[in-house]
Short mmCIF file of C-alpha atoms in Angstrom, two decimals:
data_model
loop_
_atom_site.label_atom_id
_atom_site.label_comp_id
_atom_site.label_asym_id
_atom_site.label_seq_id
_atom_site.Cartn_x
_atom_site.Cartn_y
_atom_site.Cartn_z
CA GLN A 222 -17.84 6.70 7.93
CA VAL A 223 -14.94 5.81 6.51
CA GLN A 224 -14.30 2.80 4.52
CA LEU A 225 -10.51 1.88 1.96
CA VAL A 226 -11.57 -1.26 0.32
CA GLU A 227 -8.04 -3.30 -1.21
CA SER A 228 -8.51 -5.19 -4.58
CA GLY A 229 -6.37 -6.81 -7.06
CA GLY A 230 -4.56 -9.82 -5.35
CA GLY A 231 -4.54 -13.57 -6.49
CA LEU A 232 -2.06 -16.16 -7.25
CA VAL A 233 1.02 -15.68 -9.83
CA GLN A 234 3.62 -17.23 -10.64
CA PRO A 235 7.58 -15.47 -10.06
CA GLY A 236 7.72 -13.18 -12.35
CA GLY A 237 4.33 -11.76 -12.82
CA SER A 238 2.49 -8.96 -12.51
CA LEU A 239 -0.22 -7.58 -10.35
CA ARG A 240 -2.04 -4.27 -9.76
CA LEU A 241 -3.70 -3.22 -6.22
CA SER A 242 -5.99 -0.67 -5.55
CA CYS A 243 -7.32 0.50 -2.34
CA ALA A 244 -10.71 2.82 -3.26
CA ALA A 245 -11.14 5.18 0.35
CA SER A 246 -14.13 6.93 1.23
CA GLY A 247 -14.93 9.26 3.43
CA LEU A 248 -11.85 10.27 4.93
CA PRO A 249 -11.17 13.38 7.28
CA ALA A 250 -10.08 16.38 5.51
CA GLY A 251 -6.15 16.37 5.95
CA TYR A 252 -5.69 12.92 5.50
CA ASP A 253 -3.48 13.32 2.72
CA THR A 254 -1.00 10.18 3.05
CA ILE A 255 -1.91 6.58 1.51
CA ALA A 256 0.38 3.70 2.27
CA TRP A 257 0.55 0.20 1.51
CA PHE A 258 1.87 -2.17 4.03
CA ARG A 259 1.99 -5.80 3.77
CA GLN A 260 2.46 -8.85 6.38
CA ALA A 261 3.42 -12.45 5.96
CA PRO A 262 2.11 -15.02 8.64
CA GLY A 263 4.51 -14.49 11.40
CA LYS A 264 6.22 -11.73 10.26
CA GLU A 265 5.73 -7.80 11.62
CA ARG A 266 3.86 -5.55 9.26
CA GLU A 267 6.49 -3.79 6.65
CA ASP A 268 5.35 -0.19 4.62
CA VAL A 269 6.24 -1.02 1.35
CA SER A 270 5.19 2.29 0.00
CA MET A 271 3.30 5.45 0.34
CA ILE A 272 2.14 8.57 -1.27
CA VAL A 273 1.14 12.09 -0.18
CA SER A 274 -1.75 13.59 -2.34
CA ASN A 275 -0.93 17.18 -1.70
CA ASP A 276 2.32 17.15 -3.67
CA GLY A 277 2.49 13.44 -5.12
CA ARG A 278 5.77 12.54 -3.03
CA THR A 279 6.28 8.38 -3.02
CA TYR A 280 8.29 6.45 -1.24
CA TYR A 281 9.30 2.54 -1.63
CA ALA A 282 10.78 -0.02 0.70
CA ASN A 283 14.01 -1.08 -0.90
CA SER A 284 12.83 -4.25 -1.42
CA VAL A 285 10.15 -3.04 -3.39
CA LYS A 286 12.41 -0.56 -5.49
CA GLY A 287 11.79 -0.93 -9.06
CA ARG A 288 9.48 -3.34 -9.34
CA PHE A 289 6.51 -1.50 -7.49
CA THR A 290 5.13 1.42 -8.57
CA ILE A 291 2.46 3.61 -6.45
CA SER A 292 0.44 6.10 -7.97
CA ARG A 293 -3.08 8.03 -6.91
CA ASP A 294 -6.33 9.10 -8.84
CA ASN A 295 -7.62 11.81 -6.62
CA ALA A 296 -10.50 12.22 -8.57
CA GLN A 297 -11.52 8.75 -8.06
CA ASN A 298 -9.66 8.93 -4.37
CA THR A 299 -8.19 5.41 -5.70
CA VAL A 300 -4.21 4.74 -4.79
CA TYR A 301 -2.88 1.84 -7.08
CA LEU A 302 0.11 -0.31 -6.01
CA GLN A 303 1.38 -1.70 -9.69
CA MET A 304 3.67 -5.11 -8.78
CA ASN A 305 6.07 -6.31 -11.30
CA ASN A 306 8.56 -8.68 -10.87
CA LEU A 307 7.17 -10.45 -8.19
CA LYS A 308 9.22 -12.54 -6.22
CA PRO A 309 8.46 -15.48 -3.57
CA ASP A 310 8.85 -13.11 -0.76
CA ASP A 311 6.42 -11.40 -1.71
CA THR A 312 4.16 -13.00 -0.66
CA ALA A 313 1.95 -11.28 2.20
CA MET A 314 -1.91 -10.34 2.84
CA TYR A 315 -1.54 -6.19 1.57
CA TYR A 316 -3.46 -3.57 3.18
CA CYS A 317 -4.18 0.13 2.49
CA ALA A 318 -3.87 2.89 5.36
CA ALA A 319 -4.71 6.58 5.91
CA ALA A 320 -3.28 9.33 7.83
CA PRO A 321 -3.32 13.07 7.89
CA ASP A 322 0.52 14.20 6.96
CA PHE A 323 2.19 15.87 9.56
CA GLY A 324 5.97 15.43 8.38
CA LEU A 325 5.50 11.67 8.56
CA GLY A 326 8.46 10.05 7.78
CA PHE A 327 9.34 6.92 5.31
CA PRO A 328 8.85 3.60 6.76
CA ALA A 329 6.29 4.29 8.78
CA THR A 330 5.07 2.21 11.32
CA PRO A 331 1.59 1.11 11.55
CA ASP A 332 0.28 2.63 14.61
CA LEU A 333 0.61 6.04 12.44
CA PHE A 334 -2.29 5.08 10.54
CA ASP A 335 -5.66 5.75 11.59
CA TYR A 336 -7.99 3.73 8.65
CA TRP A 337 -7.35 0.72 7.29
CA GLY A 338 -8.73 -1.70 4.75
CA GLN A 339 -9.53 -5.22 5.02
CA GLY A 340 -6.75 -6.44 3.25
CA THR A 341 -6.47 -8.72 -0.34
CA GLN A 342 -4.26 -11.55 -0.57
CA VAL A 343 -1.12 -12.09 -3.20
CA SER A 344 0.59 -15.25 -3.30
CA VAL A 345 3.49 -15.36 -5.26
CA SER A 346 5.04 -19.03 -6.19
CA THR A 347 4.81 -21.95 -8.51
#
């Protein structure tokens, strides 16, 4: 039984911050890559950040680089996304997803990820 559970979303003003959490359980061996995706209504799902647990490699989309930070607590099987200086364009449903690392490139497409959380809503507005 695999479960990914996101939390930490909410409504914030532009310039505000949120920290998203993704708690993972039951992942098969070898699922070393966790990514954060986001999707706004009418738009494609976008890979905003990714982390590889075995070597700590991190990746960021240009749209969030310098504002977002991904990290992983392997002992707790939890991945975080610290989101600072939030902008209205960051408004979306945010999902975490897991995949095996077979030389996965960035950005990765959603079809490469086998397990997904239910999503947490981030809304940035006045």
